[in-house]
Amino acid sequence: MGTPPDSPPTKAQPAPAPVRPRPKKTGSWNSYQFVHSRGSSTSSQFAHTLSIDVNTVAIPLSPGSHNTVEVPAVRSPDAHAAEYFHSLSLSPSLKERRLSRNSFSASLPIPRSKRQSRLSNVAFPDVQAALGAVRPGMPPVQPTREILSSQVQDVHSEMARRAKNMAFVFDIDGVLVHGDRLIPEGQRVLEILNGDNQLGIKIPHIFLTNGSGKPELARTTQLSGILHNPVSTEQFIQSHTPMRALAEYYSTVLVVGGEGYRCRDVAEEYGFKDIVVPNDIIAWDPTIAPYRVFTEEERASSRPRDFSKINIEAILVFSDSRDYATDLQIIMDLLRSQNGRLRTVAADPESQRIPIYFSQGDFLCPTEHPIPRMSQGAFRIGLEAMYKAQTGVDLERVVYGKPELATYKYADEVLASWMDVLHGEERVPENIYMIGDNPASDIVGGNMYGWNTCLVRTGVFQGGENDEENPANFGVFANVLDAVKTACRKQLGHDFRFEWSDSMNPVLHGNAEGSSAIE
Ligand code: G3P
Ligand code: MG
C-alpha cells in the first residue's frame, strides 16, 4: 500500500477543486444544458445531463506554472460502464465510495499559449502555406489579385468587416473527409473560405477534431493533400493537442494507442520526458500479454527496461488501441498496482490508483466502412467495466476532446490567434459556426459554448429532421457546403457570391464585370 522505497518524487498533480463537480440530473440552473450521450444520437437510454454555467467558470492558473491553465471538468469523472452491466456480472461491494486521489479530475490542464510554435520553439513553415503563399498542387496567388481583392474589400468595407467577424470551426471526420477519402464539398468549402469568394477575403476557420494518433504537422500535411487546400498546425486542434499541458505534471507516462510508435513521437513533441509504450513493457516481459504475438522487428524497435523498478505516474490514452487485449491488460495491471509499479498489486487499488486520461470520448467514428466504427469511447467503457468487475469500484478518469469545455476554451484561443495571423487582429469573432456530424460531441459542445451549430448528414448522424437529444441550433444540412453557404448568406447577405472574379471592378462597386480597375 505504501510507496516503494525508491519511488521517484512525483510532480504536482492538477489541483483538485474544493468541491468536486457532480452530475446534475436537472437543468434548473440559468445555464447551458449539456446533454451527454455515448456518441450515438439514438442512445437516449444512456443519456445523462450535466448543467454548468460556462460563463461563470473561472480558469485558474496552475500553481507554480506559467504554461498551463486548469479548466474545470464538465464531463463527469465517473465511469459510465455501470449502466451497461447486468448486476449479476458484478462482484457485490459494500465499500463506500469516497474521494480518491483521482479527484484531480475536477480540472483539465490546457496549454496557456495557443500557438504551438511559441510552445515548442519550432518554426512551422506551413503557416505561409495556409496563408496561400504556397498551395499544394496549385499555382501561387498572383500579387495583382491580392491588390484587387483588397480594393474590393475597401469598397465593400461593411461586408468585409462582417466576414472578419465570423468564423467556422470544422469537425473533420464525417464532415470534410471519411478517413483518407475526401468529401468533395469539403474541398470546395475550403476554396471559398481561402479567398474564392466575392471579396477575395480569407474567412477565418479552424479545425477541431477528435481524431488522433500522429503529430500535428504530419496530420495537417496529410489533410492538405486530401483536401487540396492548405491546413496549418496553427489552425488545427486534434484530441490530444491540449494534453501537451500534462507534460508539466508527470515525468514517466504510459502512452497508449495509435500506429507503431507515432504516439511516442507525439508525446516527445509535447515535451514529455520519459515515455513508455506497451511494446516496451512486452519486450521486458512477454508473459504480461499472453495472447500477443510479438515480432522480432517490434522487439528491436522497443525500449525495454526493468519496469518492476519504475513508477509510471499516469496513463495517457492518446489514440485508438490497435490491440485491445494487450493494452487493456497492461492498463488494468497499472491501475491495480502500487503507485504504477508493474508486478505489484495494491492492497487498496482505489487509493493507489494512478490517473488515466483519454484524449476523447467518441463511441463511434465514421470511416470508409459504411457503418460507423467503435472509437476510443468504446475502449474506455470496456476498461471501466473490467475495472469495476475486478475491483468492485468505479474507475475515475479524465476525458479530453469534444464536447469537453476545456477543448472549446482552447479552440477559442486558437481561433483568436489565427485571426491575428490572417487579419492582424487577435480576437475571437462574434459569429462562430461549428460544423459537425456527431450530435454527442460536435453539436452538444458547440451548443454549450454558445456557438451556432450545424449538423451535417455525411457522417455519424443519420437521423430525421434534427437530433432529438442534441439538436443543432443553426440547422441540419445535407453536407458542409450547404451549411457554409447558408451561414455566409446569413452573415454577408443573400446575394453574396461564392466565387472570385478577376474582372471585378471595385471602382464601379463591382457592378461592371469585364474591365479591371487596375491599368
Ligand atoms: O471519433 C474519432 C475521430 O476520428 C473523430 O474525428 O473529426 O469527427 O472529430 P472528428
Ligand atoms: Mg466527425
Coordinates of C-alpha atoms and ligand atoms in Angstrom, one line a residue:
M1 CA 0.0 0.0 0.0
G2 CA 2.9 2.4 0.7
T3 CA 5.1 3.9 -1.9
P4 CA 8.0 1.7 -2.7
P5 CA 11.2 3.0 -1.2
D6 CA 12.9 4.0 -4.4
S7 CA 9.8 5.8 -5.8
P8 CA 10.8 9.0 -7.6
P9 CA 9.1 12.1 -6.3
T10 CA 6.0 12.8 -8.4
K11 CA 5.3 16.2 -9.8
A12 CA 2.3 18.3 -8.7
Q13 CA -0.9 16.8 -10.0
P14 CA -3.7 19.0 -11.4
A15 CA -5.3 20.8 -8.4
P16 CA -8.5 19.3 -7.1
A17 CA -11.4 21.8 -6.9
P18 CA -12.6 22.4 -3.4
V19 CA -16.0 21.0 -4.3
R20 CA -16.0 18.2 -6.8
P21 CA -18.4 18.8 -9.6
R22 CA -21.2 16.2 -9.7
P23 CA -23.6 15.4 -12.4
K24 CA -26.9 17.4 -12.1
K25 CA -30.0 15.5 -13.0
T26 CA -32.0 18.6 -13.8
G27 CA -31.3 21.6 -15.9
S28 CA -32.6 24.1 -13.4
W29 CA -29.6 26.4 -13.5
N30 CA -29.6 29.5 -15.5
S31 CA -27.1 27.9 -17.8
Y32 CA -26.4 25.9 -20.9
Q33 CA -27.6 22.4 -20.7
F34 CA -25.0 19.8 -21.5
V35 CA -26.6 16.6 -22.7
H36 CA -24.0 14.0 -22.9
S37 CA -24.6 10.7 -24.6
R38 CA -22.5 7.9 -26.0
G39 CA -21.6 9.2 -29.4
S40 CA -24.8 7.8 -31.0
S41 CA -27.7 10.0 -31.5
T42 CA -30.0 7.1 -30.7
S43 CA -28.7 6.1 -27.3
S44 CA -31.3 8.1 -25.4
Q45 CA -31.5 5.5 -22.6
F46 CA -27.9 6.2 -21.7
A47 CA -28.0 9.9 -21.9
H48 CA -27.5 12.0 -18.8
T49 CA -27.5 15.7 -18.2
L50 CA -24.9 18.0 -16.8
S51 CA -25.6 21.6 -16.2
I52 CA -22.9 24.1 -16.0
D53 CA -22.8 27.9 -16.3
V54 CA -19.8 28.2 -18.6
N55 CA -19.9 32.0 -18.2
T56 CA -19.0 31.8 -14.5
V57 CA -16.3 29.1 -14.8
A58 CA -13.1 30.7 -13.7
I59 CA -9.9 29.4 -15.2
P60 CA -7.3 29.3 -12.5
L61 CA -3.6 29.2 -13.4
S62 CA -1.9 26.1 -12.3
P63 CA 0.1 26.6 -9.1
G64 CA 3.7 27.4 -10.0
S65 CA 3.1 27.1 -13.7
H66 CA 3.4 29.7 -16.4
N67 CA 2.5 27.5 -19.2
T68 CA -0.8 25.9 -18.3
V69 CA -4.3 26.8 -17.1
E70 CA -6.7 24.4 -15.5
V71 CA -10.2 24.3 -16.8
P72 CA -12.8 22.7 -14.5
A73 CA -14.2 19.5 -15.9
V74 CA -17.8 19.5 -17.1
R75 CA -17.7 15.8 -18.0
S76 CA -18.2 13.6 -15.0
P77 CA -15.1 11.8 -13.9
D78 CA -17.3 8.8 -13.0
A79 CA -17.3 5.6 -15.0
H80 CA -20.1 5.1 -17.5
A81 CA -19.9 1.4 -17.5
A82 CA -22.3 0.6 -14.7
E83 CA -25.2 1.5 -16.9
Y84 CA -24.2 -1.3 -19.3
F85 CA -24.0 -4.0 -16.7
H86 CA -26.3 -6.7 -15.6
S87 CA -26.0 -6.7 -11.9
L88 CA -25.1 -10.4 -11.8
S89 CA -21.9 -9.7 -13.6
L90 CA -20.6 -7.6 -10.8
S91 CA -19.0 -8.7 -7.6
P92 CA -21.2 -7.1 -4.9
S93 CA -19.3 -4.4 -3.0
L94 CA -20.4 -2.6 0.1
K95 CA -17.4 -0.4 0.0
E96 CA -18.4 3.2 0.5
R97 CA -17.5 5.3 -2.5
R98 CA -15.1 8.0 -1.4
L99 CA -12.8 10.6 -2.9
S100 CA -9.6 9.1 -4.1
R101 CA -6.5 10.9 -5.1
N102 CA -8.0 10.8 -8.6
S103 CA -10.2 13.8 -7.6
F104 CA -7.6 15.7 -9.7
S105 CA -10.1 15.2 -12.4
A106 CA -12.0 18.2 -11.3
S107 CA -9.9 20.1 -13.7
L108 CA -8.3 19.6 -17.1
P109 CA -5.0 21.4 -17.7
I110 CA -4.6 23.0 -21.2
P111 CA -1.7 25.0 -22.6
R112 CA -1.8 28.6 -21.7
S113 CA -0.3 29.6 -25.1
K114 CA -2.4 28.7 -28.1
R115 CA 0.5 29.0 -30.6
Q116 CA 2.3 25.7 -30.9
S117 CA 5.3 27.5 -32.4
R118 CA 5.5 29.6 -29.2
L119 CA 5.3 26.5 -27.1
S120 CA 7.8 24.3 -28.8
N121 CA 10.1 27.0 -30.4
V122 CA 9.7 25.1 -33.6
A123 CA 9.1 27.2 -36.7
F124 CA 6.0 26.0 -38.6
P125 CA 6.5 26.8 -42.2
D126 CA 3.0 25.7 -43.1
V127 CA 1.6 29.0 -41.8
Q128 CA 2.8 30.5 -45.1
A129 CA 1.2 27.7 -46.9
A130 CA -2.1 28.2 -45.1
L131 CA -2.0 31.9 -46.0
G132 CA -1.9 31.0 -49.6
A133 CA 1.7 31.8 -50.4
V134 CA 2.3 28.1 -51.1
R135 CA -0.7 26.0 -52.2
P136 CA 0.0 22.3 -52.6
G137 CA -0.6 21.4 -56.3
M138 CA -1.9 24.8 -57.1
P139 CA -0.4 27.9 -58.6
P140 CA 0.5 30.7 -56.1
V141 CA -1.9 33.6 -55.7
Q142 CA -0.9 36.4 -58.0
P143 CA 0.0 39.7 -56.3
T144 CA -2.4 41.6 -58.6
R145 CA -5.2 39.6 -57.3
E146 CA -4.3 40.5 -53.7
I147 CA -4.3 44.1 -54.6
L148 CA -7.6 43.8 -56.4
S149 CA -9.2 41.9 -53.6
S150 CA -8.1 44.4 -51.0
Q151 CA -9.6 47.2 -53.2
V152 CA -12.8 45.2 -53.4
Q153 CA -12.8 44.8 -49.6
D154 CA -12.2 48.6 -49.3
V155 CA -15.3 49.3 -51.4
H156 CA -17.4 46.7 -49.6
S157 CA -15.9 47.6 -46.2
E158 CA -19.0 46.7 -44.2
M159 CA -19.3 43.3 -45.8
A160 CA -15.6 42.7 -45.3
R161 CA -15.9 43.7 -41.6
R162 CA -18.7 41.1 -41.2
A163 CA -16.6 38.5 -43.0
K164 CA -13.9 39.0 -40.4
N165 CA -16.4 38.9 -37.6
M166 CA -17.5 35.3 -38.4
A167 CA -15.6 32.1 -38.2
F168 CA -16.0 28.4 -38.9
V169 CA -14.9 25.5 -36.7
F170 CA -14.8 22.3 -38.7
D171 CA -15.0 18.8 -37.4
I172 CA -13.0 16.7 -39.8
D173 CA -14.1 13.1 -40.0
G174 CA -17.6 12.8 -41.4
V175 CA -17.6 16.5 -42.5
L176 CA -14.6 17.0 -44.7
V177 CA -13.3 13.5 -45.1
H178 CA -14.0 9.9 -44.4
G179 CA -10.7 8.5 -43.2
D180 CA -8.4 9.2 -46.2
R181 CA -11.3 9.8 -48.6
L182 CA -12.3 13.4 -49.5
I183 CA -15.9 14.5 -49.1
P184 CA -15.9 16.7 -52.3
E185 CA -17.9 19.5 -50.8
G186 CA -15.2 19.9 -48.2
Q187 CA -12.6 20.9 -50.8
R188 CA -15.0 23.4 -52.3
V189 CA -15.8 24.9 -48.9
L190 CA -12.1 25.5 -48.1
E191 CA -11.5 27.1 -51.5
I192 CA -14.3 29.5 -50.8
L193 CA -13.0 30.3 -47.3
N194 CA -9.5 30.7 -48.6
G195 CA -10.5 33.5 -50.9
D196 CA -12.5 32.1 -53.8
N197 CA -15.4 34.4 -52.9
Q198 CA -16.8 37.8 -53.9
L199 CA -14.5 39.7 -51.7
G200 CA -11.4 37.6 -52.2
I201 CA -11.2 37.5 -48.5
K202 CA -10.0 34.8 -46.1
I203 CA -12.9 33.9 -43.9
P204 CA -11.4 32.6 -40.6
H205 CA -11.7 28.9 -39.9
I206 CA -10.0 26.3 -37.7
F207 CA -10.2 22.5 -37.4
L208 CA -11.3 20.9 -34.2
T209 CA -11.2 17.1 -34.5
N210 CA -11.4 14.2 -32.0
G211 CA -9.0 12.5 -34.4
S212 CA -5.6 11.5 -33.0
G213 CA -2.6 9.4 -33.5
K214 CA 0.1 11.4 -35.2
P215 CA 2.0 14.6 -34.7
E216 CA 0.1 17.7 -35.7
L217 CA 2.4 18.6 -38.6
A218 CA 2.1 15.1 -40.1
R219 CA -1.7 15.2 -39.9
T220 CA -2.1 18.7 -41.3
T221 CA 0.3 17.8 -44.2
Q222 CA -1.8 14.7 -44.9
L223 CA -5.0 16.7 -44.7
S224 CA -3.7 19.4 -47.0
G225 CA -3.1 16.7 -49.6
I226 CA -6.5 15.2 -49.3
L227 CA -8.4 18.5 -49.2
H228 CA -6.2 20.2 -51.9
N229 CA -6.1 23.2 -49.6
P230 CA -3.5 24.3 -47.1
V231 CA -4.1 23.4 -43.5
S232 CA -1.7 24.9 -40.9
T233 CA -0.9 23.4 -37.5
E234 CA -1.7 26.9 -36.2
Q235 CA -5.4 26.4 -37.1
F236 CA -5.6 22.8 -36.1
I237 CA -6.5 21.0 -32.8
Q238 CA -6.7 17.3 -32.5
S239 CA -8.0 15.4 -29.5
H240 CA -4.6 15.2 -27.7
T241 CA -3.3 18.6 -28.7
P242 CA -4.3 20.3 -25.3
M243 CA -2.8 17.3 -23.4
R244 CA 0.6 18.7 -24.0
A245 CA -0.1 20.7 -20.8
L246 CA 0.1 17.4 -18.9
A247 CA 3.9 17.3 -19.6
E248 CA 4.2 19.7 -16.7
Y249 CA 2.6 17.3 -14.3
Y250 CA 4.1 13.9 -14.9
S251 CA 7.5 12.6 -15.7
T252 CA 7.1 8.9 -16.5
V253 CA 3.9 8.2 -18.5
L254 CA 2.4 5.2 -20.4
V255 CA 1.2 6.4 -23.8
V256 CA -1.4 4.1 -25.4
G257 CA -2.8 3.8 -28.9
G258 CA -2.0 4.7 -32.4
E259 CA 0.0 3.0 -35.1
G260 CA 3.5 1.8 -34.4
Y261 CA 5.4 4.4 -32.3
R262 CA 3.7 7.5 -33.6
C263 CA 2.1 8.4 -30.3
R264 CA 5.5 8.2 -28.7
D265 CA 6.6 10.8 -31.3
V266 CA 3.6 12.9 -30.4
A267 CA 4.4 12.8 -26.6
E268 CA 8.0 13.6 -27.3
E269 CA 6.9 16.7 -29.3
Y270 CA 4.7 17.7 -26.4
G271 CA 7.7 17.7 -24.1
F272 CA 7.0 14.5 -22.0
K273 CA 10.4 13.5 -20.6
D274 CA 10.0 9.7 -20.0
I275 CA 7.6 7.9 -22.3
V276 CA 6.7 4.3 -22.1
V277 CA 4.6 2.5 -24.7
P278 CA 3.1 -1.0 -24.3
N279 CA 5.7 -2.6 -26.6
D280 CA 8.5 -1.5 -24.2
I281 CA 6.7 -3.5 -21.5
I282 CA 6.1 -6.6 -23.6
A283 CA 9.7 -6.6 -24.7
W284 CA 10.7 -6.6 -21.0
D285 CA 8.2 -9.3 -20.1
P286 CA 6.2 -11.0 -22.9
T287 CA 4.2 -13.0 -20.3
I288 CA 2.3 -9.9 -19.4
A289 CA 0.3 -10.2 -22.6
P290 CA -0.2 -13.9 -23.2
Y291 CA -2.2 -13.5 -26.5
R292 CA 0.2 -11.1 -28.1
V293 CA 2.4 -12.3 -31.0
F294 CA 5.4 -10.1 -30.6
T295 CA 7.6 -9.9 -33.7
E296 CA 11.4 -9.6 -33.7
E297 CA 11.0 -6.3 -35.5
E298 CA 8.8 -5.0 -32.7
R299 CA 11.3 -6.2 -30.1
A300 CA 14.2 -4.5 -31.9
S301 CA 12.3 -1.2 -32.1
S302 CA 11.1 -1.2 -28.4
R303 CA 12.8 0.2 -25.4
P304 CA 12.6 -2.4 -22.6
R305 CA 13.6 -1.6 -19.0
D306 CA 13.0 -3.2 -15.7
F307 CA 9.5 -1.9 -15.1
S308 CA 9.3 -3.5 -11.7
K309 CA 11.6 -0.7 -10.6
I310 CA 9.9 2.2 -12.3
N311 CA 6.8 4.1 -11.2
I312 CA 4.6 5.0 -14.1
E313 CA 2.9 8.2 -12.9
A314 CA 0.0 8.5 -15.4
I315 CA -1.7 6.7 -18.3
L316 CA -2.4 8.7 -21.4
V317 CA -4.6 7.1 -24.0
F318 CA -3.8 9.2 -27.0
S319 CA -5.4 7.3 -29.7
D320 CA -7.4 4.2 -30.6
S321 CA -5.9 0.9 -29.3
R322 CA -4.6 -1.4 -32.1
D323 CA -4.6 -4.3 -29.7
Y324 CA -7.4 -4.2 -27.1
A325 CA -6.3 -7.4 -25.3
T326 CA -2.7 -6.2 -24.7
D327 CA -3.5 -2.6 -23.9
L328 CA -6.4 -3.4 -21.6
Q329 CA -4.3 -5.9 -19.7
I330 CA -1.4 -3.6 -19.2
I331 CA -3.6 -0.7 -18.2
M332 CA -5.5 -2.9 -15.7
D333 CA -2.2 -4.1 -14.3
L334 CA -1.1 -0.5 -13.8
L335 CA -4.4 0.7 -12.3
R336 CA -4.3 -2.1 -9.8
S337 CA -0.6 -1.8 -9.0
Q338 CA 1.1 0.0 -6.1
N339 CA 1.6 3.5 -7.5
G340 CA 2.1 2.5 -11.1
R341 CA 4.8 -0.2 -10.5
L342 CA 4.3 -3.3 -12.6
R343 CA 4.3 -6.8 -10.9
T344 CA 2.8 -5.2 -7.8
V345 CA -0.8 -5.4 -6.7
A346 CA -2.0 -2.7 -4.3
A347 CA -4.0 -3.8 -1.3
D348 CA -6.2 -0.9 -1.9
P349 CA -6.2 -0.1 -5.6
E350 CA -8.6 2.8 -5.2
S351 CA -6.2 4.8 -3.1
Q352 CA -3.1 3.7 -5.1
R353 CA -4.6 4.1 -8.5
I354 CA -2.6 6.3 -10.9
P355 CA -4.6 8.7 -13.1
I356 CA -5.8 7.8 -16.5
Y357 CA -6.6 10.3 -19.3
F358 CA -8.3 9.7 -22.6
S359 CA -7.9 12.1 -25.5
Q360 CA -11.5 11.9 -26.5
G361 CA -14.8 10.1 -25.7
D362 CA -16.5 9.3 -29.0
F363 CA -18.1 5.9 -29.0
L364 CA -18.5 5.8 -32.8
C365 CA -16.4 7.2 -35.6
P366 CA -17.3 7.4 -39.3
T367 CA -14.7 5.7 -41.5
E368 CA -14.5 4.3 -45.1
H369 CA -16.7 1.4 -43.8
P370 CA -20.5 2.1 -44.4
I371 CA -21.4 1.7 -40.7
P372 CA -19.5 3.9 -38.1
R373 CA -16.8 2.0 -36.2
M374 CA -16.2 1.9 -32.5
S375 CA -13.8 4.5 -31.2
Q376 CA -11.9 5.4 -28.0
G377 CA -15.2 5.7 -26.0
A378 CA -15.9 2.1 -26.6
F379 CA -12.4 1.1 -25.4
R380 CA -12.9 3.3 -22.3
I381 CA -16.2 1.8 -21.4
G382 CA -14.8 -1.7 -21.8
L383 CA -11.9 -0.8 -19.5
E384 CA -14.3 0.8 -16.9
A385 CA -16.4 -2.4 -16.9
M386 CA -13.3 -4.6 -16.4
Y387 CA -12.0 -2.4 -13.6
K388 CA -15.4 -2.4 -11.8
A389 CA -15.8 -6.2 -12.3
Q390 CA -12.3 -6.8 -10.8
T391 CA -12.1 -4.3 -8.0
G392 CA -15.8 -3.5 -7.3
V393 CA -15.2 0.2 -7.5
D394 CA -15.8 2.7 -10.3
L395 CA -12.9 3.9 -12.4
E396 CA -12.4 7.6 -12.2
R397 CA -10.9 9.1 -15.4
V398 CA -10.5 12.3 -17.3
V399 CA -11.7 12.6 -20.9
Y400 CA -10.4 15.4 -23.2
G401 CA -11.8 16.2 -26.6
K402 CA -15.1 17.5 -27.8
P403 CA -17.5 18.1 -26.0
E404 CA -15.3 18.9 -23.0
L405 CA -15.3 22.6 -22.0
A406 CA -11.5 22.7 -21.9
T407 CA -11.2 21.7 -25.5
Y408 CA -13.7 24.5 -26.6
K409 CA -11.9 27.1 -24.5
Y410 CA -8.6 26.1 -26.1
A411 CA -10.3 26.3 -29.5
D412 CA -11.3 29.9 -28.7
E413 CA -7.7 30.7 -28.0
V414 CA -6.5 29.1 -31.2
L415 CA -9.2 31.0 -33.2
A416 CA -8.1 34.3 -31.7
S417 CA -4.5 33.6 -32.6
W418 CA -5.4 32.5 -36.1
M419 CA -7.3 35.8 -36.6
D420 CA -4.1 37.5 -35.7
V421 CA -2.2 35.6 -38.4
L422 CA -4.9 36.2 -41.0
H423 CA -6.1 39.7 -40.3
G424 CA -3.8 41.1 -37.7
E425 CA -6.5 41.2 -35.1
E426 CA -6.1 38.8 -32.1
R427 CA -9.7 38.4 -31.1
V428 CA -12.5 35.8 -31.3
P429 CA -15.1 36.7 -34.0
E430 CA -18.6 37.2 -32.7
N431 CA -20.4 34.7 -35.0
I432 CA -18.9 31.2 -34.8
Y433 CA -20.3 28.3 -36.7
M434 CA -19.4 24.8 -35.6
I435 CA -20.0 22.2 -38.3
G436 CA -20.1 18.6 -37.2
D437 CA -21.6 15.2 -37.9
N438 CA -21.7 13.9 -34.3
P439 CA -24.5 15.4 -32.2
A440 CA -23.0 13.9 -29.0
S441 CA -19.7 15.7 -29.4
D442 CA -19.5 18.5 -32.0
I443 CA -23.1 19.7 -31.5
V444 CA -23.5 19.4 -27.8
G445 CA -20.2 21.1 -27.2
G446 CA -20.9 23.9 -29.6
N447 CA -24.4 24.5 -28.2
M448 CA -23.0 24.6 -24.6
Y449 CA -20.3 27.0 -25.7
G450 CA -22.8 29.5 -27.3
W451 CA -21.7 28.8 -30.9
N452 CA -24.0 28.4 -33.9
T453 CA -24.2 24.6 -34.6
C454 CA -24.7 22.9 -38.0
L455 CA -25.2 19.2 -38.2
V456 CA -24.4 17.5 -41.5
R457 CA -25.7 14.2 -42.8
T458 CA -22.4 13.0 -44.2
G459 CA -21.2 11.2 -41.1
V460 CA -22.4 9.8 -37.8
F461 CA -25.8 11.5 -37.8
Q462 CA -28.2 9.5 -39.8
G463 CA -31.4 10.7 -38.2
G464 CA -34.5 12.7 -39.1
E465 CA -35.1 16.4 -39.1
N466 CA -32.7 17.1 -36.2
D467 CA -31.1 15.2 -33.4
E468 CA -33.6 14.7 -30.6
E469 CA -31.1 14.9 -27.7
N470 CA -28.7 17.5 -29.0
P471 CA -30.3 19.4 -31.8
A472 CA -28.1 21.7 -33.9
N473 CA -29.3 25.2 -33.3
F474 CA -28.5 26.6 -36.8
G475 CA -29.9 23.6 -38.6
V476 CA -29.3 20.3 -40.3
F477 CA -27.6 20.3 -43.7
A478 CA -27.0 17.7 -46.5
N479 CA -23.3 18.5 -46.4
V480 CA -20.7 21.0 -45.3
L481 CA -21.1 23.2 -48.4
D482 CA -24.8 23.7 -47.8
A483 CA -24.0 24.7 -44.2
V484 CA -21.2 27.1 -45.0
K485 CA -23.2 28.8 -47.8
T486 CA -26.2 29.2 -45.5
A487 CA -24.1 30.7 -42.7
C488 CA -22.3 33.1 -45.1
R489 CA -25.6 34.3 -46.6
K490 CA -26.9 35.0 -43.2
Q491 CA -23.8 37.0 -42.2
L492 CA -22.9 38.6 -45.5
G493 CA -26.2 38.9 -47.4
H494 CA -28.3 36.6 -49.5
D495 CA -26.6 37.6 -52.8
F496 CA -23.1 37.0 -51.5
R497 CA -21.2 35.3 -54.4
F498 CA -19.1 32.2 -53.7
E499 CA -16.6 32.8 -56.5
W500 CA -13.9 35.3 -57.0
S501 CA -13.9 37.1 -60.4
D502 CA -10.7 38.8 -61.6
S503 CA -12.9 41.0 -63.8
M504 CA -14.4 42.6 -60.7
N505 CA -14.1 46.4 -60.9
P506 CA -14.0 47.9 -57.5
V507 CA -14.2 51.5 -58.8
L508 CA -17.7 50.7 -60.2
H509 CA -18.6 48.9 -56.9
G510 CA -18.3 45.6 -58.5
N511 CA -21.2 46.1 -60.8
A512 CA -19.3 46.2 -64.1
E513 CA -17.7 42.9 -65.0
G514 CA -15.2 42.6 -67.7
S515 CA -12.9 45.6 -67.1
S516 CA -10.3 45.9 -64.5
A517 CA -9.7 48.9 -62.3
I518 CA -6.0 48.3 -62.4
E519 CA -4.5 49.7 -65.6
Ligands
G3P1 O1 -14.0 9.5 -33.2 C1 -12.8 9.6 -33.7 C2 -12.4 10.7 -34.6 O2 -11.9 10.1 -35.8 C3 -13.5 11.7 -34.9 O3 -12.9 12.7 -35.6 O4 -13.0 14.8 -36.8 O5 -15.1 13.6 -36.4 O6 -13.9 14.8 -34.5 P1 -13.8 14.1 -35.8
MG2 MG -16.9 13.9 -37.1

